[in-house]
Coordinates of C-alpha atoms and ligand atoms in Angstrom, one line a residue:
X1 CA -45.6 -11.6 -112.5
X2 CA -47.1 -15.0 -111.5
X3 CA -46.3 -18.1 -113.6
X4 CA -50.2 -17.8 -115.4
X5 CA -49.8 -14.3 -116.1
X6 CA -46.1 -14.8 -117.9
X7 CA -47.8 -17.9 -119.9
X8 CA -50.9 -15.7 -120.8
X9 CA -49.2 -12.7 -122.4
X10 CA -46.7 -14.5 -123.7
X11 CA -49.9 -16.7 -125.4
X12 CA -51.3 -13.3 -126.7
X13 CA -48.3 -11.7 -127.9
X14 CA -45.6 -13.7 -128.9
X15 CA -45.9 -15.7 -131.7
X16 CA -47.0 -19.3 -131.4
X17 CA -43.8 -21.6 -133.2
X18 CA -42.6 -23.6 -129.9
X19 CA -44.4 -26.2 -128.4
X20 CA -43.6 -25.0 -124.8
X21 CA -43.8 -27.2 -121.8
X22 CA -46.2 -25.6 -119.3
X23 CA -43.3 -23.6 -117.1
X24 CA -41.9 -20.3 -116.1
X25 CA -38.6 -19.1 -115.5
X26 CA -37.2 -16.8 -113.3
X27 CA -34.2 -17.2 -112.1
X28 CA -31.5 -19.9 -111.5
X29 CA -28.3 -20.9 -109.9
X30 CA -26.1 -23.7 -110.4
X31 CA -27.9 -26.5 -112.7
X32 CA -31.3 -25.0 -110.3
X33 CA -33.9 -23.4 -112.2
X34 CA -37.0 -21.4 -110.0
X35 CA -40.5 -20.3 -111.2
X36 CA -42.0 -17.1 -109.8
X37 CA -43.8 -19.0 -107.3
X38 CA -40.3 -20.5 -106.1
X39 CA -40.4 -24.1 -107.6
X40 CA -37.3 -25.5 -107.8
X41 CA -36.5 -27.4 -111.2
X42 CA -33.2 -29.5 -111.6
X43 CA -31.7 -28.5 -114.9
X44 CA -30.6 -31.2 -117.7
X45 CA -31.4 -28.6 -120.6
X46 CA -29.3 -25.6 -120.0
X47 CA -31.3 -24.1 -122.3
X48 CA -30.2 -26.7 -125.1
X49 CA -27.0 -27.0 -124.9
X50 CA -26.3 -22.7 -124.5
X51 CA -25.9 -22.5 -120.7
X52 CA -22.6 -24.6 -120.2
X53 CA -21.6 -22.8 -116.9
X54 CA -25.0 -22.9 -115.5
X55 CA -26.7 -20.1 -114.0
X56 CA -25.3 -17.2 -111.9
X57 CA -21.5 -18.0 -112.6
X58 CA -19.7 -15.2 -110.5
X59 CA -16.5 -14.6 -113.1
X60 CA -19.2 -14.5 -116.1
X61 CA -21.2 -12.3 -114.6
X62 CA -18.2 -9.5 -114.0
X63 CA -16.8 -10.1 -117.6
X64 CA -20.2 -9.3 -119.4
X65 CA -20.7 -6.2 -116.6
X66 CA -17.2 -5.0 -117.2
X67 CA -17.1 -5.9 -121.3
X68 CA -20.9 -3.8 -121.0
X69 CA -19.1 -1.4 -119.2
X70 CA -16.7 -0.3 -121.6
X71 CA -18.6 -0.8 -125.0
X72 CA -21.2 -3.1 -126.3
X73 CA -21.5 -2.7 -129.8
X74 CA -19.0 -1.3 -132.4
X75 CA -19.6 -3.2 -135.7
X76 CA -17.1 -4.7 -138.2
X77 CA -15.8 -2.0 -139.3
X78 CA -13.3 -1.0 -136.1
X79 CA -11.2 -3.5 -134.2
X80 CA -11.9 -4.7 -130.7
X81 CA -9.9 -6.9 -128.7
X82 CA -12.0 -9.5 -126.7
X83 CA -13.2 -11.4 -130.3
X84 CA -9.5 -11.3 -131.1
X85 CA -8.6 -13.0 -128.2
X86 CA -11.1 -15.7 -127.9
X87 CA -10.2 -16.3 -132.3
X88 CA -6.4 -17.0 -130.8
X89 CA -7.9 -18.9 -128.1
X90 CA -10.4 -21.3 -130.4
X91 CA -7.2 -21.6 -133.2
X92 CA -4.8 -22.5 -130.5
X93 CA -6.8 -25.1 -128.6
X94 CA -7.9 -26.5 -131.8
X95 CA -5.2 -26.0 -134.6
X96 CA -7.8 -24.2 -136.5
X97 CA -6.2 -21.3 -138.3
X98 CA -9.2 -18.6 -138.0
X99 CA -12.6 -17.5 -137.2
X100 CA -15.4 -16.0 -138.5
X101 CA -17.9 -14.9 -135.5
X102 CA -21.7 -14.9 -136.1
X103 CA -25.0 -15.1 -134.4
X104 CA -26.7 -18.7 -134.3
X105 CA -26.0 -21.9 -135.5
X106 CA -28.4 -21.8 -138.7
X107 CA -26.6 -18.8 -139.8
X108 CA -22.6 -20.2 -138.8
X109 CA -23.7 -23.5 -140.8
X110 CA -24.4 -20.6 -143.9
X111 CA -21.2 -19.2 -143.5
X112 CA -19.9 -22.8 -143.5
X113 CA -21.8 -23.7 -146.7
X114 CA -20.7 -20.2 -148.7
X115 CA -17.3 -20.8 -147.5
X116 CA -17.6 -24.5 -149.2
X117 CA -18.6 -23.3 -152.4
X118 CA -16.8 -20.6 -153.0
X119 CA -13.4 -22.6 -152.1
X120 CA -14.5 -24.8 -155.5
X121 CA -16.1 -21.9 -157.4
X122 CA -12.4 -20.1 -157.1
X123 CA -10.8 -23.3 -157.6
X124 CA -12.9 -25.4 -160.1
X125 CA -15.9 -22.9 -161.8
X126 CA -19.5 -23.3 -161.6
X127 CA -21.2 -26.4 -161.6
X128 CA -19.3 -28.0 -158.3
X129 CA -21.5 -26.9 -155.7
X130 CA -23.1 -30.1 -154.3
X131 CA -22.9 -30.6 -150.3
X132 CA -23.4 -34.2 -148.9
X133 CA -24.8 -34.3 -146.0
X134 CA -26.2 -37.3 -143.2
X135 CA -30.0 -38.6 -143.1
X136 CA -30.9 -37.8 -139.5
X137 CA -29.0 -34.5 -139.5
X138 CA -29.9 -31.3 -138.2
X139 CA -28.7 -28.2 -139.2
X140 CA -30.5 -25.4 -138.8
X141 CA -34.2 -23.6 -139.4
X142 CA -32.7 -20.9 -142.7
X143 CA -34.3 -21.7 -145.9
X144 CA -30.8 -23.4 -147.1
X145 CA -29.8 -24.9 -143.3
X146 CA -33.4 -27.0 -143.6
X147 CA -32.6 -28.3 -146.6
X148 CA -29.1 -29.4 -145.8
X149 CA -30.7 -31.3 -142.8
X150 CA -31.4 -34.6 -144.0
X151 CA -34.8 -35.2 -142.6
X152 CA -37.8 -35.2 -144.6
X153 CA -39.6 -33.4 -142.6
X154 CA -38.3 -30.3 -142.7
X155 CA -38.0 -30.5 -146.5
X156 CA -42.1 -28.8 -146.0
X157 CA -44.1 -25.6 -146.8
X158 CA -41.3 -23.4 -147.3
X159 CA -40.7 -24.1 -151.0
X160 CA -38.5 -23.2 -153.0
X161 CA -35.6 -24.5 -150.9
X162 CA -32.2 -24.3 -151.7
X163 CA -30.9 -26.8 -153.8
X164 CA -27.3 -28.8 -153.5
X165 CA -27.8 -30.8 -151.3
X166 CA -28.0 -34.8 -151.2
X167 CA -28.3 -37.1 -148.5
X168 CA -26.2 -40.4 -147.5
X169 CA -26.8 -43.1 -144.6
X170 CA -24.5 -42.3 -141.4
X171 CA -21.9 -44.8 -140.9
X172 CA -21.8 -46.1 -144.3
X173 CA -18.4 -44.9 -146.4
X174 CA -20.3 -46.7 -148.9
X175 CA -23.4 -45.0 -149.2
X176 CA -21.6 -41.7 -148.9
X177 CA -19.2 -42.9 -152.0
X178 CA -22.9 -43.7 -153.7
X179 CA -23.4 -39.9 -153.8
X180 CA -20.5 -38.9 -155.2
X181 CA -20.4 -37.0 -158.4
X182 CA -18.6 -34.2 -160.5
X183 CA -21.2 -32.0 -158.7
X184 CA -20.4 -32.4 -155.0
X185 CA -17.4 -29.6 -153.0
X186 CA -18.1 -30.9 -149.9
X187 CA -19.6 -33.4 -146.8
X188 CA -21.1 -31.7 -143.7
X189 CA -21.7 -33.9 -140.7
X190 CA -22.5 -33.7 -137.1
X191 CA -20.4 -36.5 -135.2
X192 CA -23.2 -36.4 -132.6
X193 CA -26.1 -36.1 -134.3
X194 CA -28.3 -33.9 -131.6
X195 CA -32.0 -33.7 -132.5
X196 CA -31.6 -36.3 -134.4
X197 CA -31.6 -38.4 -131.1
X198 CA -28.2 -38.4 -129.9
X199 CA -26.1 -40.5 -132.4
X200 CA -22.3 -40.9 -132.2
X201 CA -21.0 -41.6 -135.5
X202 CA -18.2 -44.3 -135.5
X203 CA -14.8 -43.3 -135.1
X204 CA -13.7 -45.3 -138.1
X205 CA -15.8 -44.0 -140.5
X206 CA -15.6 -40.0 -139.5
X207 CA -11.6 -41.2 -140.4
X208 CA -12.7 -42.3 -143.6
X209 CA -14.7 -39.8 -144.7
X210 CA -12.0 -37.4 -143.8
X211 CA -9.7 -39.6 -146.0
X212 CA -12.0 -39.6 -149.0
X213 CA -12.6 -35.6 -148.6
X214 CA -8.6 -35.5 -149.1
X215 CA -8.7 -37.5 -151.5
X216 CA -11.9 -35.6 -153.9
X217 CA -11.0 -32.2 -152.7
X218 CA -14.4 -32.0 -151.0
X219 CA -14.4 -30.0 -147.5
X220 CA -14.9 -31.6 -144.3
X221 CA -17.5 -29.5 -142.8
X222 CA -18.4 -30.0 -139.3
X223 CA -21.4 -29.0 -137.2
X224 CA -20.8 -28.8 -133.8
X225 CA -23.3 -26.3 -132.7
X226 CA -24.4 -28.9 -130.2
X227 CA -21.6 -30.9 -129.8
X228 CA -19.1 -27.8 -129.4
X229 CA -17.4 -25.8 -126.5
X230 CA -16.9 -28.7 -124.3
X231 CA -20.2 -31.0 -124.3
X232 CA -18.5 -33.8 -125.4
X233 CA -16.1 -33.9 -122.7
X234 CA -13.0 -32.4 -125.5
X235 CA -13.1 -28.3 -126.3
X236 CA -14.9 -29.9 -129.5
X237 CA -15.6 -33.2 -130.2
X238 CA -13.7 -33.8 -133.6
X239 CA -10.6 -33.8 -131.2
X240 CA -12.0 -36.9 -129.9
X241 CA -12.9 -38.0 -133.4
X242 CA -9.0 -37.2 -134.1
X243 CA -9.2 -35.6 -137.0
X244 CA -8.9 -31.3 -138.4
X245 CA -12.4 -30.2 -140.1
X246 CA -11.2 -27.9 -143.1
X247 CA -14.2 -25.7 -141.6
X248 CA -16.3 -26.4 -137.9
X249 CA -19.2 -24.5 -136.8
X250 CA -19.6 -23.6 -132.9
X251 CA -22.6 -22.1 -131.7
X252 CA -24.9 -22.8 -128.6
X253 CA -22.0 -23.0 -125.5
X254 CA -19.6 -20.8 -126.8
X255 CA -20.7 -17.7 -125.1
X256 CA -22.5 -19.6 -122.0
X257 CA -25.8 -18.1 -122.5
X258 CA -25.2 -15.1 -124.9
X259 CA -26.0 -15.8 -128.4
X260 CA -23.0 -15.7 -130.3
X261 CA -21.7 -18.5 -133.0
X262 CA -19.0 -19.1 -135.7
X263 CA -17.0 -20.7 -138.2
X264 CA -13.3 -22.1 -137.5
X265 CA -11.7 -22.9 -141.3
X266 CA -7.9 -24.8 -141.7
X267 CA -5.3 -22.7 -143.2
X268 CA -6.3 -24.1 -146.2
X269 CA -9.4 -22.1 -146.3
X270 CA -8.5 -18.9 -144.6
X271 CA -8.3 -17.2 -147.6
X272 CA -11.4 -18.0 -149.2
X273 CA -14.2 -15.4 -147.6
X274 CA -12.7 -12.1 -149.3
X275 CA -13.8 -8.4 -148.0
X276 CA -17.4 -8.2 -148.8
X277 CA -18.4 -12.0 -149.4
X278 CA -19.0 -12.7 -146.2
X279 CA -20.6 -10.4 -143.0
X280 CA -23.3 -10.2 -140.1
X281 CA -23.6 -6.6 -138.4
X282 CA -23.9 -8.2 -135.1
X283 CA -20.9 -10.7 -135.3
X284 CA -18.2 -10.3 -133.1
X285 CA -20.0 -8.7 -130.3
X286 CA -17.8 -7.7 -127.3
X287 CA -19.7 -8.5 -124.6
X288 CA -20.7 -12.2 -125.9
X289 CA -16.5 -12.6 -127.1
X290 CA -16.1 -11.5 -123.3
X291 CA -18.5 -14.1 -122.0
X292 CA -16.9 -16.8 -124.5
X293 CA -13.4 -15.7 -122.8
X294 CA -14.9 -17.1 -119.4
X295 CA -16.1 -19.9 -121.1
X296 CA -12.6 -21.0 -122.4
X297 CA -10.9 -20.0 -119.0
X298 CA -13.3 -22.1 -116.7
X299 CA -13.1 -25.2 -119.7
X300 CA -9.4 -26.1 -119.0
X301 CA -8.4 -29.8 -119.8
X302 CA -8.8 -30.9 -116.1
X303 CA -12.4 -29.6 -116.3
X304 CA -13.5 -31.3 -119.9
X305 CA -11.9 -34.2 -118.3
X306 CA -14.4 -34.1 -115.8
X307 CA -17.4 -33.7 -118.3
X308 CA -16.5 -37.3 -119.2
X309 CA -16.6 -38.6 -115.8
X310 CA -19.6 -37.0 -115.2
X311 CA -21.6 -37.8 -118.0
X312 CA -20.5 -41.2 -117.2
X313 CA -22.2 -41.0 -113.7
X314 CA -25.3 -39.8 -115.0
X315 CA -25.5 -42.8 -117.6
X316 CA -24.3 -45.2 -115.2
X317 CA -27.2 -43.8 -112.4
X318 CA -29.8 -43.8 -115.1
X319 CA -29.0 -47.7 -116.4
X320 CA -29.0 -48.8 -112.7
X321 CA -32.2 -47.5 -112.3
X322 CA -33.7 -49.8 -114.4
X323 CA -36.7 -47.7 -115.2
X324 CA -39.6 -49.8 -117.3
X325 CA -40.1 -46.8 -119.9
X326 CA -36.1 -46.5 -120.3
X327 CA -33.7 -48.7 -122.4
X328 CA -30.2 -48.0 -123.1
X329 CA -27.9 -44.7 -123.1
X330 CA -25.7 -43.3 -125.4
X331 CA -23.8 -40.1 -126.1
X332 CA -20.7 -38.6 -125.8
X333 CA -19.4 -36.8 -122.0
X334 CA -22.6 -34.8 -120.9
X335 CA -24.8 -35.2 -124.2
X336 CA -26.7 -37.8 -123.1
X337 CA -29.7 -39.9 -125.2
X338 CA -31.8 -42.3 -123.6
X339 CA -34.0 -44.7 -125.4
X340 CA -37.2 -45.4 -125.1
X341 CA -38.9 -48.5 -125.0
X342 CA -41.8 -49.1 -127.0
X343 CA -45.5 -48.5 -125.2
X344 CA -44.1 -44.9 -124.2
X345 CA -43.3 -41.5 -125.9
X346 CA -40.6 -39.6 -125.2
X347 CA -42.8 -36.6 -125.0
X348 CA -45.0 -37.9 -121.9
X349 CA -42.2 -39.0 -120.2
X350 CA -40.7 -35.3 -120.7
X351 CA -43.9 -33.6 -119.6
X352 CA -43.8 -35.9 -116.2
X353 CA -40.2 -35.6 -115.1
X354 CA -40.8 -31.4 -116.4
X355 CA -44.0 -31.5 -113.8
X356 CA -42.2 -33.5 -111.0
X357 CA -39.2 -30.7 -111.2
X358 CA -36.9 -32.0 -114.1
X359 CA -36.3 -30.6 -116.8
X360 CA -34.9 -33.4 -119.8
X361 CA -35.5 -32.7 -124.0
X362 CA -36.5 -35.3 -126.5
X363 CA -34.2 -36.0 -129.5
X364 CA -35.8 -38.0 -132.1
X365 CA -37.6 -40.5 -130.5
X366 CA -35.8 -41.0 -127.8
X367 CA -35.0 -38.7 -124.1
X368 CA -32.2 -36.1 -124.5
X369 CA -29.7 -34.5 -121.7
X370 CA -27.9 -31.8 -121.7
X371 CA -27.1 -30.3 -118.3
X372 CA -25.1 -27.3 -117.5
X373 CA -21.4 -28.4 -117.4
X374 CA -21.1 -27.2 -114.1
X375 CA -23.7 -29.7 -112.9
X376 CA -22.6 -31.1 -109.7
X377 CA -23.0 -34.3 -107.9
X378 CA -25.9 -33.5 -105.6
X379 CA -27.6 -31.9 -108.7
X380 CA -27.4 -34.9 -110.9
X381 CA -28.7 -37.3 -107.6
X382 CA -31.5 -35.0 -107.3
X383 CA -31.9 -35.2 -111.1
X384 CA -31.9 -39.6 -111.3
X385 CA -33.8 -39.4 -107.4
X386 CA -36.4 -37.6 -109.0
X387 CA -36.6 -40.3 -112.2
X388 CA -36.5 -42.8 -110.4
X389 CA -39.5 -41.5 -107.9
X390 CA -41.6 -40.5 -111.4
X391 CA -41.2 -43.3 -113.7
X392 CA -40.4 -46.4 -111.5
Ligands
LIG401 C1 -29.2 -26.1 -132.6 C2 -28.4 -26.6 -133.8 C3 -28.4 -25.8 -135.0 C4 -29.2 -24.5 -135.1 O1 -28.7 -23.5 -134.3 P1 -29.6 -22.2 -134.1 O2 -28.8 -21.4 -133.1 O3 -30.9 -22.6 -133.5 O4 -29.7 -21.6 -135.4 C5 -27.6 -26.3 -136.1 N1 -27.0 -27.4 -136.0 C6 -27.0 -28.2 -134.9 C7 -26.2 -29.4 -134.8 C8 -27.7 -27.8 -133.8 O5 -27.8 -28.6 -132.7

């Protein structure tokens, strides 16, 4: 099919809930994306944050073929070995204690948020069921993950919404102390805030806040659907932030283009999701644990150190471009924000680097990156060569 017809079908039959930018995809290799007509596009998406080994990765490829092979599908209710293997992987890298495997990030951040408050229903009773989480968070499009995201905006149409949740000011122990109560079990941050537009949170406060959790008996929830599975430049970025989530959520990277997710929960909470509390039919899946397996193998510690340096390159090409629309980076290892300046919209200067053969996201209001981790060096100059030829 030509690029028109894929658009046009997909106009008339697939529901209309994505504001899609006007191309096709076919195929890819690398950090390359092609059209059906053969276009090449340079790839700083990988399909949000999901395709960390890019596109056509050889030792992926055989595991999900040989994984497909053998059996696809088996449920809960038997044992199979590749999810197994990559729970002992994620626990050993991470000193996590176990896994629960599930489907998407929305639904992981559910499992996170059960897990919460049944950990102080068993403990404490009723009433303590509160979850504080950041203004400017995102985390997730279920009826209960949009209203733990802390953004207005999503608070719409879909009422009733879950209740429980209350909002505090990133970077401010003060403001989160402000919400405290005899109501709240737990905080749930991101400590990159993705869609948001790319916020770090500061080292010294993520420290804090893990102090005061300690201290209340709230969990420490962490999303890293985004910033997960090596993005950040660690396996996940609370190892940069130094500190042991008593539950994490992983989602987008972890099976390099498969959709898989999960929780990882401390020892302390390994207990508390019982037979029959907690369960998705397609969690686990064998072919996406396979693919995950890959994903672990290829991410060794010389490799995420090299999603620092390179993610440092691509914000060091970008500031010495000086582009007029473009103010400063930010970010952690390849997730990448880029401000921009006032006159401009992030979303017209997407739609011209898309149409000149780069793809790039927005993130609040400002430009987001997230390339494949694979990206090399001639794909990130072909990336900035084609910024700097479009916006100068
Ligand atoms: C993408 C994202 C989600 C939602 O994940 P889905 O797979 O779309 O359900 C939740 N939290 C964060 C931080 C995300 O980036």
């Amino acid at each position: 099919m030509t690029s028109q017809e894929i658009k046009s079908l997909t106009n008339q039959y697939v529901m209309n809930t994505y504001g899609r930018f006007p191309v096709a995809i076919d195929r890819g290799e690398g950090a390359r994306l092609y059209d059906p007509e053969g276009r090449e596009y340079i790839d700083f998406t990988s399909g949000i944050g999901v395709s960390a080994l890019g596109y056509g990765c050889e030792p992926w490829l055989e595991a999900v073929n040989a994984q497909g092979k053998k059996v696809v599908h088996t449920s809960n209710l038997f044992y199979t070995e590749t999810p197994a293997r990559l729970a002992e992987t994620l626990c050993k890298r991470t000193g996590e204690s176990c896994v629960f495997f599930a489907n998407g990030g929305g639904e992981a951040n559910e499992g996170m948020i059960k897990l919460a408050r049944k950990y102080s229903f068993d403990k404490y009773g009723q009433g303590r069921s509160t979850i504080i989480t950041l203004q400017n968070s995102f985390h997730g499009r279920t009826i209960t993950t949009l209203k733990a995201t802390g953004q207005d905006v999503f608070h719409n149409f879909f009422f009733p919404f879950t209740e429980g949740f209350r909002y505090a000011e990133a970077n401010s122990l003060d403001a989160l102390k402000a919400q405290a109560g005899a109501d709240v079990c737990a905080v749930m941050l991101e400590l990159v805030q993705g869609e948001g537009g790319v916020l770090p949170l500061d080292k010294d406060y993520v420290k804090a806040v893990e102090a005061l959790c300690a201290e209340k008996d709230w969990l420490l929830l962490v999303d890293e659907v985004q910033t997960g599975v090596g993005r950040t430049g660690s396996l996940f970025a609370f190892q940069q932030y130094d500190i042991l989530p008593d539950v994490c959520s992983f989602a987008k990277g972890i099976a390099g283009g498969l959709p898989m997710s999960g929780i990882m929960a401390n020892e302390k909470c390994r207990g508390v999701l019982t037979p029959g509390t907690h369960a998705t039919t397609f969690g686990a899946n064998p072919v996406c644990a396979a693919a995950g397996l890959v994903v672990q193998e290829i991410l060794s510690d010389a490799f995420l150190e090299s999603v620092k340096e390179k993610g440092q390159y691509l914000r060091d090409g970008i500031e010495a471009l000086n582009l007029p629309c473009f103010g400063k980076t930010r970010g952690l290892g390849l997730m990448i924000g880029i401000e921009v300046r006032e006159g401009w919209t992030n979303k017209e200067i997407a739609n011209r680097l898309i149409e000149a053969g780069l793809l790039v996201l927005t993130a609040g209001p400002g430009i987001r990156l997230l390339p494949p981790l694979v990206i090399t060096r001639d794909e990130m100059d072909k990336g900035l060569e084609i910024m700097k030829k479009t916006l100068a």
